[in-house]
Amino acid sequence: AKLTLRISDDGGAYCDGGPRREITSAQLIEARALRRALNGERDHEDEGLADRGVRLPPGPSSILRYRVVSEDGEVAFSDTSRRQPQAFFRLAKLTRDVARGACGLPR
């Protein structure tokens, strides 16, 4: 399943370049937390995953691949990548939840 998903800070999701759709408050809070994990904590000058350009190769029998572009860089991984940070699992879940919810996709 191919999906281009953009989540905005005002609680909107844009699925495959379509119109703005609302996401839940919980999804917006999670998206903001994931943005901090990707971009790092600016107040503390901590480097985030995107700052480091983390790219994990797919593992065996990979089905889903993720590429996330943020203000500070890019990360890439698959559903079977080894040594995924917790943020990648959370990102995959948020993507699935928004795809099935706001985007109205079957999976």
Coordinates of N, CA and C in Angstrom, one line a residue:
A1 N 0.9 -1.2 0.0 CA 0.0 0.0 0.0 C 0.9 1.2 0.0
K2 N 0.7 2.1 -0.9 CA 1.5 3.3 -1.0 C 0.7 4.5 -0.5
L3 N 1.3 5.2 0.4 CA 0.6 6.4 1.0 C 1.6 7.5 1.2
T4 N 1.3 8.7 0.8 CA 2.0 9.9 1.1 C 1.2 10.6 2.2
L5 N 1.7 10.7 3.4 CA 0.9 11.3 4.5 C 1.7 12.5 5.0
R6 N 1.0 13.6 5.2 CA 1.6 14.8 5.8 C 0.7 15.1 7.0
I7 N 1.2 15.3 8.2 CA 0.4 15.7 9.3 C 0.9 17.1 9.7
S8 N 0.0 18.0 9.8 CA 0.3 19.4 10.1 C 0.1 19.7 11.6
D9 N 0.7 20.7 12.1 CA 0.7 21.0 13.6 C -0.7 21.5 14.0
D10 N -1.6 21.7 13.1 CA -3.0 22.2 13.5 C -4.0 21.1 13.6
G11 N -3.5 19.8 13.5 CA -4.4 18.7 13.7 C -4.9 18.2 12.4
G12 N -4.3 18.5 11.3 CA -4.8 18.1 10.0 C -3.9 17.0 9.4
A13 N -4.5 16.1 8.6 CA -3.7 15.1 7.8 C -4.0 15.3 6.4
Y14 N -3.0 15.2 5.5 CA -3.2 15.2 4.1 C -2.8 13.9 3.5
C15 N -3.7 13.2 2.9 CA -3.5 11.8 2.4 C -3.3 11.9 0.9
D16 N -2.1 11.5 0.4 CA -1.9 11.4 -1.0 C -2.2 12.8 -1.7
G17 N -1.8 13.9 -1.0 CA -2.0 15.2 -1.6 C -3.5 15.7 -1.6
G18 N -4.4 15.0 -1.0 CA -5.8 15.3 -0.9 C -6.1 16.4 0.0
P19 N -7.3 16.7 0.3 CA -7.7 17.8 1.1 C -7.4 17.5 2.6
R20 N -7.4 18.5 3.4 CA -7.1 18.4 4.8 C -8.2 17.5 5.5
R21 N -7.8 16.6 6.4 CA -8.7 15.8 7.2 C -8.3 15.9 8.6
E22 N -9.2 15.8 9.5 CA -9.0 16.0 10.9 C -8.4 14.6 11.5
I23 N -7.4 14.8 12.4 CA -7.0 13.6 13.2 C -7.4 13.9 14.6
T24 N -7.3 12.8 15.4 CA -7.7 13.0 16.8 C -6.7 13.7 17.6
S25 N -7.1 14.2 18.7 CA -6.1 14.9 19.6 C -5.0 14.0 20.0
A26 N -5.3 12.8 20.3 CA -4.3 11.8 20.7 C -3.3 11.6 19.6
Q27 N -3.8 11.5 18.4 CA -2.9 11.4 17.2 C -2.0 12.6 17.0
L28 N -2.5 13.8 17.3 CA -1.7 15.0 17.1 C -0.7 15.1 18.2
I29 N -1.0 14.7 19.4 CA 0.0 14.7 20.5 C 1.1 13.7 20.2
E30 N 0.7 12.5 19.7 CA 1.7 11.5 19.3 C 2.6 12.0 18.2
A31 N 2.0 12.7 17.2 CA 2.8 13.2 16.0 C 3.8 14.3 16.5
R32 N 3.4 15.1 17.5 CA 4.3 16.1 18.0 C 5.4 15.5 18.8
A33 N 5.1 14.4 19.5 CA 6.2 13.7 20.3 C 7.1 13.0 19.3
L34 N 6.6 12.5 18.2 CA 7.5 11.8 17.3 C 8.3 12.9 16.5
R35 N 7.8 14.0 16.3 CA 8.6 15.1 15.7 C 9.8 15.4 16.6
R36 N 9.5 15.5 17.9 CA 10.7 15.8 18.8 C 11.7 14.6 18.8
A37 N 11.2 13.4 18.7 CA 12.1 12.2 18.6 C 13.0 12.3 17.3
L38 N 12.3 12.7 16.2 CA 13.0 12.8 14.9 C 14.0 14.0 14.9
N39 N 13.5 15.1 15.4 CA 14.3 16.3 15.2 C 15.2 16.6 16.4
G40 N 15.0 15.9 17.5 CA 15.8 16.2 18.7 C 15.1 17.3 19.6
E41 N 15.7 17.5 20.7 CA 15.2 18.6 21.6 C 16.1 19.8 21.4
R42 N 15.5 20.8 20.9 CA 16.3 22.0 20.6 C 16.7 22.7 21.8
D43 N 15.9 22.7 22.9 CA 16.3 23.4 24.1 C 17.6 22.8 24.8
H44 N 17.8 21.5 24.5 CA 18.9 20.8 25.1 C 20.0 20.4 24.1
E45 N 19.7 20.8 22.9 CA 20.7 20.6 21.8 C 20.9 19.1 21.6
D46 N 19.9 18.3 21.9 CA 20.0 16.8 21.6 C 19.8 16.5 20.2
E47 N 20.6 15.7 19.6 CA 20.4 15.3 18.2 C 19.3 14.3 18.1
G48 N 18.5 14.5 17.1 CA 17.4 13.5 16.8 C 17.8 12.5 15.8
L49 N 16.9 11.6 15.5 CA 17.1 10.5 14.5 C 17.2 11.1 13.1
A50 N 16.5 12.1 12.8 CA 16.6 12.7 11.5 C 17.9 13.5 11.3
D51 N 18.3 14.2 12.4 CA 19.6 14.9 12.4 C 20.7 13.9 12.0
R52 N 20.6 12.7 12.5 CA 21.6 11.7 12.2 C 21.4 11.0 10.9
G53 N 20.2 11.2 10.3 CA 19.9 10.5 9.0 C 19.8 9.0 9.1
V54 N 19.2 8.5 10.2 CA 19.1 7.1 10.4 C 18.4 6.4 9.3
R55 N 19.1 5.4 8.7 CA 18.5 4.6 7.6 C 18.8 3.1 8.0
L56 N 17.7 2.3 8.2 CA 17.9 0.9 8.5 C 17.5 0.1 7.3
P57 N 18.3 -0.9 6.9 CA 17.9 -1.7 5.8 C 16.8 -2.6 6.2
P58 N 16.0 -3.0 5.2 CA 14.9 -3.9 5.4 C 15.4 -5.3 5.8
G59 N 14.6 -5.9 6.7 CA 15.0 -7.3 7.1 C 14.3 -8.3 6.1
P60 N 14.4 -9.6 6.4 CA 13.8 -10.5 5.5 C 12.3 -10.4 5.5
S61 N 11.7 -10.7 4.4 CA 10.2 -10.7 4.2 C 9.6 -9.3 4.5
S62 N 10.3 -8.3 4.2 CA 9.7 -6.9 4.5 C 8.5 -6.7 3.6
I63 N 7.5 -6.1 4.2 CA 6.3 -5.7 3.5 C 6.1 -4.2 3.4
L64 N 6.3 -3.5 4.5 CA 6.1 -2.1 4.5 C 7.4 -1.4 4.7
R65 N 7.6 -0.3 3.9 CA 8.8 0.6 4.0 C 8.3 2.0 4.4
Y66 N 9.1 2.7 5.2 CA 8.7 4.0 5.6 C 9.9 5.0 5.3
R67 N 9.5 6.1 4.9 CA 10.5 7.2 4.6 C 9.9 8.5 5.2
V68 N 10.5 9.1 6.2 CA 10.0 10.2 6.9 C 10.9 11.4 6.7
V69 N 10.3 12.5 6.2 CA 11.1 13.7 5.9 C 10.6 14.7 6.9
S70 N 11.6 15.3 7.7 CA 11.2 16.3 8.7 C 12.0 17.6 8.3
E71 N 11.9 18.6 9.2 CA 12.6 19.8 9.0 C 14.1 19.6 9.0
D72 N 14.5 18.6 9.8 CA 15.9 18.5 10.1 C 16.6 17.3 9.3
G73 N 15.9 16.6 8.6 CA 16.5 15.5 7.8 C 15.5 14.4 7.5
E74 N 16.0 13.2 7.3 CA 15.2 12.1 6.8 C 15.6 10.8 7.5
V75 N 14.6 9.9 7.8 CA 14.9 8.6 8.3 C 14.2 7.6 7.3
A76 N 14.7 6.4 7.3 CA 14.0 5.4 6.5 C 14.2 4.0 7.2
F77 N 13.2 3.2 7.1 CA 13.2 1.9 7.8 C 12.1 1.0 7.2
S78 N 12.0 -0.2 7.5 CA 10.9 -1.1 7.1 C 10.3 -1.8 8.3
D79 N 9.3 -2.5 8.1 CA 8.6 -3.2 9.2 C 9.5 -4.3 9.8
T80 N 10.5 -4.8 9.0 CA 11.3 -5.8 9.5 C 12.8 -5.4 9.8
S81 N 13.0 -4.1 9.8 CA 14.4 -3.6 10.0 C 14.8 -4.0 11.4
R82 N 16.1 -4.3 11.6 CA 16.6 -4.7 12.9 C 17.0 -3.5 13.6
R83 N 17.0 -3.6 14.9 CA 17.4 -2.5 15.8 C 16.7 -1.2 15.7
Q84 N 15.4 -1.3 15.4 CA 14.6 -0.1 15.3 C 14.5 0.6 16.7
P85 N 14.6 1.9 16.7 CA 14.3 2.7 17.9 C 12.8 2.6 18.2
Q86 N 12.4 2.8 19.4 CA 11.0 2.8 19.8 C 10.2 3.7 18.9
A87 N 10.8 4.9 18.6 CA 10.0 5.9 17.8 C 9.6 5.4 16.5
F88 N 10.3 4.5 15.9 CA 9.9 3.9 14.6 C 8.7 3.0 14.7
F89 N 8.6 2.3 15.8 CA 7.4 1.4 16.0 C 6.2 2.3 16.2
R90 N 6.4 3.4 17.0 CA 5.3 4.4 17.2 C 4.9 5.1 15.9
L91 N 5.9 5.4 15.1 CA 5.6 6.1 13.8 C 4.8 5.2 12.9
A92 N 5.2 3.9 12.9 CA 4.4 2.9 12.0 C 3.0 2.8 12.5
K93 N 2.8 2.8 13.8 CA 1.4 2.7 14.4 C 0.6 3.9 14.1
L94 N 1.2 5.1 14.3 CA 0.5 6.3 13.9 C 0.1 6.4 12.5
T95 N 1.0 6.0 11.6 CA 0.8 6.0 10.2 C -0.4 5.1 9.8
R96 N -0.4 3.9 10.4 CA -1.5 3.0 10.2 C -2.9 3.5 10.7
D97 N -2.8 4.0 11.9 CA -4.1 4.6 12.5 C -4.6 5.7 11.7
V98 N -3.8 6.6 11.3 CA -4.3 7.8 10.5 C -4.7 7.3 9.1
A99 N -4.0 6.4 8.5 CA -4.4 5.9 7.2 C -5.8 5.2 7.2
R100 N -6.0 4.4 8.3 CA -7.3 3.8 8.4 C -8.4 4.7 8.9
G101 N -8.0 5.7 9.7 CA -9.0 6.6 10.2 C -9.3 7.8 9.3
A102 N -8.5 8.8 9.4 CA -8.7 10.0 8.7 C -8.6 9.8 7.2
C103 N -7.7 9.0 6.7 CA -7.6 8.8 5.3 C -8.6 7.8 4.7
G104 N -9.2 7.0 5.6 CA -10.3 6.1 5.1 C -9.8 4.9 4.3
L105 N -8.5 4.5 4.4 CA -8.0 3.4 3.7 C -8.3 2.1 4.4
P106 N -8.4 1.0 3.6 CA -8.7 -0.3 4.3 C -7.7 -0.8 5.1
R107 N -6.4 -0.5 4.9 CA -5.3 -1.0 5.8 C -4.2 0.0 5.8

